[in-house]
PDB file of C-alpha atoms and ligand atoms in Angstrom:
ATOM      1  CA  MET R   1       0.000   0.000   0.000  1.00  0.00           C
ATOM      2  CA  PRO R   2       1.367   3.476  -0.833  1.00  0.00           C
ATOM      3  CA  ASP R   3       2.185   5.600   2.170  1.00  0.00           C
ATOM      4  CA  GLN R   4      -0.487   8.290   1.782  1.00  0.00           C
ATOM      5  CA  LYS R   5       0.873  10.388   4.640  1.00  0.00           C
ATOM      6  CA  ARG R   6       4.273  10.510   3.037  1.00  0.00           C
ATOM      7  CA  TYR R   7       2.734  11.599  -0.274  1.00  0.00           C
ATOM      8  CA  LYS R   8       0.632  14.267   1.428  1.00  0.00           C
ATOM      9  CA  TRP R   9       3.676  15.639   3.170  1.00  0.00           C
ATOM     10  CA  ARG R  10       5.461  15.670  -0.149  1.00  0.00           C
ATOM     11  CA  ARG R  11       2.670  17.654  -1.772  1.00  0.00           C
ATOM     12  CA  ASP R  12       2.923  20.411   0.830  1.00  0.00           C
ATOM     13  CA  ASP R  13       6.672  20.302   0.507  1.00  0.00           C
ATOM     14  CA  TYR R  14       6.383  20.329  -3.255  1.00  0.00           C
ATOM     15  CA  ARG R  15       4.569  23.663  -3.300  1.00  0.00           C
ATOM     16  CA  GLU R  16       7.551  25.272  -1.594  1.00  0.00           C
ATOM     17  CA  LYS R  17      10.280  23.736  -3.671  1.00  0.00           C
ATOM     18  CA  THR R  18       8.962  23.082  -7.147  1.00  0.00           C
ATOM     19  CA  ARG R  19       9.705  25.163 -10.177  1.00  0.00           C
ATOM     20  CA  GLY R  20       6.711  24.956 -12.529  1.00  0.00           C
ATOM     21  CA  LEU R  21       7.550  23.959 -16.085  1.00  0.00           C
ATOM     22  CA  LEU R  22       5.923  24.835 -19.382  1.00  0.00           C
ATOM     23  CA  MET R  23       6.228  21.670 -21.477  1.00  0.00           C
ATOM     24  CA  LEU R  24       5.354  21.170 -25.150  1.00  0.00           C
ATOM     25  CA  ASN R  25       4.843  17.751 -26.745  1.00  0.00           C
ATOM     26  CA  THR R  26       4.784  18.132 -30.498  1.00  0.00           C
ATOM     27  CA  GLY R  27       5.772  16.473 -33.791  1.00  0.00           C
ATOM     28  CA  ASP R  28       4.171  14.106 -36.301  1.00  0.00           C
ATOM     29  CA  GLY R  29       4.995  10.926 -34.418  1.00  0.00           C
ATOM     30  CA  LYS R  30       2.657   9.155 -32.037  1.00  0.00           C
ATOM     31  CA  GLY R  31       2.988   9.754 -28.311  1.00  0.00           C
ATOM     32  CA  LYS R  32       2.211  13.420 -27.595  1.00  0.00           C
ATOM     33  CA  THR R  33      -0.974  12.827 -25.647  1.00  0.00           C
ATOM     34  CA  THR R  34       0.137   9.536 -24.129  1.00  0.00           C
ATOM     35  CA  ALA R  35       3.366  11.113 -22.836  1.00  0.00           C
ATOM     36  CA  ALA R  36       1.288  13.858 -21.182  1.00  0.00           C
ATOM     37  CA  ILE R  37      -0.978  11.190 -19.655  1.00  0.00           C
ATOM     38  CA  GLY R  38       2.134   9.432 -18.357  1.00  0.00           C
ATOM     39  CA  VAL R  39       3.250  12.565 -16.508  1.00  0.00           C
ATOM     40  CA  LEU R  40      -0.280  13.069 -15.132  1.00  0.00           C
ATOM     41  CA  VAL R  41      -0.267   9.518 -13.773  1.00  0.00           C
ATOM     42  CA  ARG R  42       3.137  10.097 -12.178  1.00  0.00           C
ATOM     43  CA  ALA R  43       2.062  13.432 -10.659  1.00  0.00           C
ATOM     44  CA  ALA R  44      -1.259  12.079  -9.395  1.00  0.00           C
ATOM     45  CA  GLY R  45       0.732   9.341  -7.658  1.00  0.00           C
ATOM     46  CA  ARG R  46       2.493  12.084  -5.725  1.00  0.00           C
ATOM     47  CA  GLY R  47      -0.822  13.499  -4.605  1.00  0.00           C
ATOM     48  CA  MET R  48      -0.604  16.445  -6.986  1.00  0.00           C
ATOM     49  CA  HIS R  49      -3.895  18.000  -8.104  1.00  0.00           C
ATOM     50  CA  CYS R  50      -4.094  17.496 -11.857  1.00  0.00           C
ATOM     51  CA  ALA R  51      -6.496  18.061 -14.718  1.00  0.00           C
ATOM     52  CA  MET R  52      -6.505  17.582 -18.471  1.00  0.00           C
ATOM     53  CA  ILE R  53      -8.581  19.658 -20.884  1.00  0.00           C
ATOM     54  CA  GLN R  54      -8.927  18.177 -24.367  1.00  0.00           C
ATOM     55  CA  PHE R  55      -9.559  20.576 -27.221  1.00  0.00           C
ATOM     56  CA  MET R  56     -10.358  18.360 -30.138  1.00  0.00           C
ATOM     57  CA  LYS R  57     -11.672  15.023 -28.998  1.00  0.00           C
ATOM     58  CA  ALA R  58     -15.449  14.751 -29.149  1.00  0.00           C
ATOM     59  CA  LYS R  59     -17.156  15.647 -25.901  1.00  0.00           C
ATOM     60  CA  THR R  60     -19.615  12.800 -26.456  1.00  0.00           C
ATOM     61  CA  ASP R  61     -16.861  10.154 -26.547  1.00  0.00           C
ATOM     62  CA  ARG R  62     -15.259   8.248 -23.681  1.00  0.00           C
ATOM     63  CA  TYR R  63     -11.634   7.220 -24.094  1.00  0.00           C
ATOM     64  CA  GLY R  64      -9.595   4.630 -22.205  1.00  0.00           C
ATOM     65  CA  GLU R  65      -7.781   7.389 -20.361  1.00  0.00           C
ATOM     66  CA  HIS R  66     -11.095   8.766 -19.078  1.00  0.00           C
ATOM     67  CA  GLU R  67     -11.862   5.456 -17.353  1.00  0.00           C
ATOM     68  CA  SER R  68      -8.355   5.359 -15.850  1.00  0.00           C
ATOM     69  CA  PHE R  69      -8.515   9.006 -14.754  1.00  0.00           C
ATOM     70  CA  ASP R  70     -11.746   8.313 -12.864  1.00  0.00           C
ATOM     71  CA  LYS R  71      -9.935   5.591 -10.934  1.00  0.00           C
ATOM     72  CA  LEU R  72      -6.921   7.791 -10.243  1.00  0.00           C
ATOM     73  CA  GLY R  73      -8.882  10.936  -9.379  1.00  0.00           C
ATOM     74  CA  ILE R  74      -7.568  12.938 -12.345  1.00  0.00           C
ATOM     75  CA  GLU R  75     -10.065  15.486 -13.643  1.00  0.00           C
ATOM     76  CA  VAL R  76     -10.684  15.550 -17.393  1.00  0.00           C
ATOM     77  CA  HIS R  77     -12.771  17.864 -19.571  1.00  0.00           C
ATOM     78  CA  THR R  78     -13.316  16.910 -23.191  1.00  0.00           C
ATOM     79  CA  MET R  79     -14.601  19.945 -24.992  1.00  0.00           C
ATOM     80  CA  GLY R  80     -14.155  19.395 -28.724  1.00  0.00           C
ATOM     81  CA  ASP R  81     -16.598  18.727 -31.523  1.00  0.00           C
ATOM     82  CA  GLY R  82     -14.606  15.727 -32.783  1.00  0.00           C
ATOM     83  CA  PHE R  83     -11.087  15.036 -33.881  1.00  0.00           C
ATOM     84  CA  THR R  84     -11.331  16.000 -37.526  1.00  0.00           C
ATOM     85  CA  TRP R  85     -12.982  19.406 -37.199  1.00  0.00           C
ATOM     86  CA  ASP R  86     -15.525  17.956 -39.599  1.00  0.00           C
ATOM     87  CA  THR R  87     -17.997  20.680 -38.799  1.00  0.00           C
ATOM     88  CA  ASN R  88     -16.587  22.464 -41.886  1.00  0.00           C
ATOM     89  CA  ASP R  89     -17.647  25.547 -40.033  1.00  0.00           C
ATOM     90  CA  LYS R  90     -14.702  27.707 -39.106  1.00  0.00           C
ATOM     91  CA  SER R  91     -16.729  30.067 -36.957  1.00  0.00           C
ATOM     92  CA  GLN R  92     -17.978  27.072 -34.929  1.00  0.00           C
ATOM     93  CA  ASP R  93     -14.404  25.769 -34.576  1.00  0.00           C
ATOM     94  CA  ILE R  94     -13.275  29.187 -33.347  1.00  0.00           C
ATOM     95  CA  LYS R  95     -16.189  29.386 -30.910  1.00  0.00           C
ATOM     96  CA  THR R  96     -15.445  25.897 -29.516  1.00  0.00           C
ATOM     97  CA  SER R  97     -11.745  26.748 -29.216  1.00  0.00           C
ATOM     98  CA  GLU R  98     -12.540  29.983 -27.380  1.00  0.00           C
ATOM     99  CA  GLU R  99     -14.908  28.219 -24.981  1.00  0.00           C
ATOM    100  CA  THR R 100     -12.300  25.538 -24.299  1.00  0.00           C
ATOM    101  CA  TRP R 101      -9.563  28.127 -23.771  1.00  0.00           C
ATOM    102  CA  ALA R 102     -11.858  30.008 -21.365  1.00  0.00           C
ATOM    103  CA  LEU R 103     -12.009  26.831 -19.260  1.00  0.00           C
ATOM    104  CA  CYS R 104      -8.197  26.522 -19.422  1.00  0.00           C
ATOM    105  CA  VAL R 105      -7.876  30.116 -18.193  1.00  0.00           C
ATOM    106  CA  GLU R 106     -10.336  29.469 -15.367  1.00  0.00           C
ATOM    107  CA  LYS R 107      -8.408  26.358 -14.272  1.00  0.00           C
ATOM    108  CA  MET R 108      -5.050  28.158 -14.455  1.00  0.00           C
ATOM    109  CA  ARG R 109      -6.191  31.258 -12.606  1.00  0.00           C
ATOM    110  CA  CYS R 110      -8.004  29.479  -9.748  1.00  0.00           C
ATOM    111  CA  GLY R 111      -4.697  28.468  -8.168  1.00  0.00           C
ATOM    112  CA  GLU R 112      -5.939  25.035  -7.075  1.00  0.00           C
ATOM    113  CA  TYR R 113      -3.903  22.888  -9.461  1.00  0.00           C
ATOM    114  CA  ASP R 114      -0.359  21.572  -9.516  1.00  0.00           C
ATOM    115  CA  MET R 115      -0.461  20.358 -13.113  1.00  0.00           C
ATOM    116  CA  LEU R 116      -2.686  21.103 -16.103  1.00  0.00           C
ATOM    117  CA  VAL R 117      -2.568  19.458 -19.534  1.00  0.00           C
ATOM    118  CA  PHE R 118      -4.124  21.262 -22.486  1.00  0.00           C
ATOM    119  CA  ASP R 119      -4.342  18.494 -25.063  1.00  0.00           C
ATOM    120  CA  GLU R 120      -4.239  19.657 -28.707  1.00  0.00           C
ATOM    121  CA  LEU R 121      -3.945  23.340 -27.813  1.00  0.00           C
ATOM    122  CA  LEU R 122      -0.910  23.524 -30.129  1.00  0.00           C
ATOM    123  CA  TYR R 123      -2.983  22.118 -32.995  1.00  0.00           C
ATOM    124  CA  VAL R 124      -5.712  24.698 -32.408  1.00  0.00           C
ATOM    125  CA  LEU R 125      -3.100  27.479 -32.334  1.00  0.00           C
ATOM    126  CA  SER R 126      -1.561  26.250 -35.592  1.00  0.00           C
ATOM    127  CA  TYR R 127      -4.954  26.642 -37.256  1.00  0.00           C
ATOM    128  CA  GLY R 128      -5.236  30.186 -35.946  1.00  0.00           C
ATOM    129  CA  PHE R 129      -8.418  29.428 -33.993  1.00  0.00           C
ATOM    130  CA  LEU R 130      -6.936  31.243 -30.999  1.00  0.00           C
ATOM    131  CA  ASP R 131      -4.617  34.222 -30.883  1.00  0.00           C
ATOM    132  CA  ILE R 132      -1.160  32.920 -29.968  1.00  0.00           C
ATOM    133  CA  ASP R 133      -0.038  36.237 -28.449  1.00  0.00           C
ATOM    134  CA  ALA R 134      -3.054  36.310 -26.139  1.00  0.00           C
ATOM    135  CA  VAL R 135      -2.451  32.676 -25.138  1.00  0.00           C
ATOM    136  CA  ILE R 136       1.239  33.343 -24.380  1.00  0.00           C
ATOM    137  CA  ALA R 137       0.378  36.499 -22.416  1.00  0.00           C
ATOM    138  CA  GLU R 138      -2.129  34.584 -20.284  1.00  0.00           C
ATOM    139  CA  ILE R 139       0.293  31.710 -19.628  1.00  0.00           C
ATOM    140  CA  ARG R 140       3.059  34.154 -18.715  1.00  0.00           C
ATOM    141  CA  SER R 141       0.844  36.059 -16.308  1.00  0.00           C
ATOM    142  CA  VAL R 142      -0.358  32.851 -14.607  1.00  0.00           C
ATOM    143  CA  ARG R 143       3.207  31.545 -14.274  1.00  0.00           C
ATOM    144  CA  GLU R 144       4.269  34.782 -12.629  1.00  0.00           C
ATOM    145  CA  THR R 145       1.636  34.425  -9.922  1.00  0.00           C
ATOM    146  CA  GLN R 146       1.935  30.605  -9.628  1.00  0.00           C
ATOM    147  CA  PRO R 147       5.582  29.754 -10.197  1.00  0.00           C
ATOM    148  CA  ASN R 148       5.098  26.094  -9.267  1.00  0.00           C
ATOM    149  CA  LEU R 149       2.252  25.293 -11.678  1.00  0.00           C
ATOM    150  CA  HIS R 150       3.240  22.746 -14.347  1.00  0.00           C
ATOM    151  CA  LEU R 151       1.622  23.122 -17.780  1.00  0.00           C
ATOM    152  CA  ILE R 152       1.792  20.585 -20.619  1.00  0.00           C
ATOM    153  CA  LEU R 153       0.560  21.561 -24.103  1.00  0.00           C
ATOM    154  CA  THR R 154       0.267  18.997 -26.892  1.00  0.00           C
ATOM    155  CA  GLY R 155      -0.391  18.983 -30.611  1.00  0.00           C
ATOM    156  CA  ARG R 156       1.399  18.559 -33.915  1.00  0.00           C
ATOM    157  CA  ASN R 157       2.170  21.390 -36.357  1.00  0.00           C
ATOM    158  CA  VAL R 158       4.460  23.483 -34.233  1.00  0.00           C
ATOM    159  CA  ASP R 159       6.239  25.502 -36.879  1.00  0.00           C
ATOM    160  CA  ASN R 160       8.271  28.691 -37.045  1.00  0.00           C
ATOM    161  CA  ALA R 161       5.171  30.722 -36.316  1.00  0.00           C
ATOM    162  CA  MET R 162       5.239  29.200 -32.849  1.00  0.00           C
ATOM    163  CA  GLN R 163       8.831  30.129 -32.064  1.00  0.00           C
ATOM    164  CA  LYS R 164       7.515  32.569 -29.451  1.00  0.00           C
ATOM    165  CA  LEU R 165       5.861  29.727 -27.597  1.00  0.00           C
ATOM    166  CA  ILE R 166       8.979  27.544 -27.874  1.00  0.00           C
ATOM    167  CA  ASP R 167      11.006  30.430 -26.443  1.00  0.00           C
ATOM    168  CA  GLU R 168       8.582  30.663 -23.547  1.00  0.00           C
ATOM    169  CA  ALA R 169       8.716  26.910 -22.790  1.00  0.00           C
ATOM    170  CA  ASP R 170      11.129  25.035 -20.525  1.00  0.00           C
ATOM    171  CA  LEU R 171      10.811  21.635 -22.201  1.00  0.00           C
ATOM    172  CA  VAL R 172       9.969  20.986 -25.859  1.00  0.00           C
ATOM    173  CA  THR R 173       9.864  17.432 -27.191  1.00  0.00           C
ATOM    174  CA  GLU R 174       9.245  16.547 -30.819  1.00  0.00           C
ATOM    175  CA  MET R 175       7.906  13.050 -31.534  1.00  0.00           C
ATOM    176  CA  THR R 176       9.255  11.848 -34.871  1.00  0.00           C
ATOM    177  CA  GLU R 177       7.401   9.250 -36.902  1.00  0.00           C
ATOM    178  CA  ILE R 178       9.650   6.453 -38.092  1.00  0.00           C
ATOM    179  CA  LYS R 179       6.848   3.960 -38.671  1.00  0.00           C
ATOM    180  CA  HIS R 180       3.109   4.004 -37.938  1.00  0.00           C
ATOM    181  CA  PRO R 181       0.729   1.031 -38.249  1.00  0.00           C
ATOM    182  CA  PHE R 182      -1.768   3.228 -40.126  1.00  0.00           C
ATOM    183  CA  HIS R 183       0.490   3.027 -43.196  1.00  0.00           C
ATOM    184  CA  ALA R 184       0.158  -0.777 -43.090  1.00  0.00           C
ATOM    185  CA  GLY R 185      -3.635  -0.439 -43.027  1.00  0.00           C
ATOM    186  CA  ILE R 186      -3.973  -0.980 -39.274  1.00  0.00           C
ATOM    187  CA  PHE R 187      -6.479   1.515 -37.915  1.00  0.00           C
ATOM    188  CA  ALA R 188      -6.889   3.035 -34.451  1.00  0.00           C
ATOM    189  CA  GLN R 189      -7.350   0.410 -31.757  1.00  0.00           C
ATOM    190  CA  GLN R 190      -8.906   0.388 -28.314  1.00  0.00           C
ATOM    191  CA  GLY R 191      -6.280   0.612 -25.604  1.00  0.00           C
ATOM    192  CA  ILE R 192      -3.665   1.968 -28.035  1.00  0.00           C
ATOM    193  CA  GLU R 193      -5.309   5.041 -29.560  1.00  0.00           C
ATOM    194  CA  PHE R 194      -8.471   5.551 -27.508  1.00  0.00           C
TER     195      PHE R 194
HETATM  196  P1  LIG F 201      -1.374   9.480 -28.811  1.00  0.00           P
HETATM  197  O1  LIG F 201      -2.684  10.038 -28.331  1.00  0.00           O
HETATM  198  O2  LIG F 201      -1.531   8.059 -29.235  1.00  0.00           O
HETATM  199  O3  LIG F 201      -0.249   9.754 -27.873  1.00  0.00           O
HETATM  200  P2  LIG F 201      -0.582  11.742 -30.364  1.00  0.00           P
HETATM  201  O4  LIG F 201      -1.186  12.584 -29.319  1.00  0.00           O
HETATM  202  O5  LIG F 201       0.895  11.832 -30.555  1.00  0.00           O
HETATM  203  O6  LIG F 201      -0.981  10.249 -30.140  1.00  0.00           O
HETATM  204  P3  LIG F 201      -2.270  13.043 -32.328  1.00  0.00           P
HETATM  205  O7  LIG F 201      -1.646  14.035 -33.222  1.00  0.00           O
HETATM  206  O8  LIG F 201      -3.091  13.539 -31.189  1.00  0.00           O
HETATM  207  O9  LIG F 201      -1.178  12.013 -31.775  1.00  0.00           O
HETATM  208  O10 LIG F 201      -3.046  12.035 -33.234  1.00  0.00           O
HETATM  209  C1  LIG F 201      -4.155  11.302 -32.793  1.00  0.00           C
HETATM  210  C2  LIG F 201      -4.062   9.899 -33.268  1.00  0.00           C
HETATM  211  O11 LIG F 201      -3.669   9.837 -34.631  1.00  0.00           O
HETATM  212  C3  LIG F 201      -3.023   9.110 -32.491  1.00  0.00           C
HETATM  213  O12 LIG F 201      -3.660   8.141 -31.719  1.00  0.00           O
HETATM  214  C4  LIG F 201      -2.101   8.494 -33.513  1.00  0.00           C
HETATM  215  O13 LIG F 201      -1.907   7.103 -33.338  1.00  0.00           O
HETATM  216  C5  LIG F 201      -2.788   8.747 -34.815  1.00  0.00           C
HETATM  217  N1  LIG F 201      -1.740   9.035 -35.806  1.00  0.00           N
HETATM  218  C6  LIG F 201      -0.538   9.574 -35.592  1.00  0.00           C
HETATM  219  N2  LIG F 201       0.182   9.618 -36.719  1.00  0.00           N
HETATM  220  C7  LIG F 201      -0.593   9.089 -37.671  1.00  0.00           C
HETATM  221  C8  LIG F 201      -0.419   8.835 -39.059  1.00  0.00           C
HETATM  222  N3  LIG F 201       0.700   9.117 -39.694  1.00  0.00           N
HETATM  223  N4  LIG F 201      -1.457   8.280 -39.711  1.00  0.00           N
HETATM  224  C9  LIG F 201      -2.589   7.996 -39.079  1.00  0.00           C
HETATM  225  N5  LIG F 201      -2.814   8.192 -37.788  1.00  0.00           N
HETATM  226  C10 LIG F 201      -1.830   8.724 -37.075  1.00  0.00           C
HETATM  227 MG1  LIG F 202      -2.848  13.754 -29.195  1.00  0.00          MG
END
């Protein structure tokens, strides 16, 4: 059995000693979201208060990680209209992105979290659905007032236009695709992709 008291003590201790990181998981290879989930699982094990907000996945869907998060006490909000933006309605995509970002801002500003993951925020930014300067300004202001808050942003398509965000970050990891089963005709599978 884990020593809950020890973990609780560590959480209090953690608030004093931790330097919050801004982490970006990007690239075309698989593993951006799952790496973020891995860190959430690790942090939750330390008694840290964590949440993930998902921009693009359909709010009507349940994924494997949602079931696991329930068991681990990790909060998750899935706000998107579906992975492919198949609404074909840019104004709707912008509206959904703005609503989702508003929730991110609320969660950051409330000061109750140790770690927040904004899944696919980088993808949304690359499409110009949110203003990158406004997003950076908000993140910077939150990190000034909460220097121990960890933030993880995921999504492919980080290009030169996002250099400002890369400059702002402490950790940037690019997943590179060497091989993906999709190219061999193997589609998304339960437990691996969702
Ligand atoms: P994961 O959620 O598995 O960690 P990811 O977050 O790195 O993946 P996304 O960009 O969010 O990847 O893509 C969503 C899904 O698309 C992933 O589950 C991934 O397996 C799949 N995918 C990634 N690369 C390809 C590709 N080249 N062709 C088809 N599907 C792909
Ligand atoms: Mg992903």
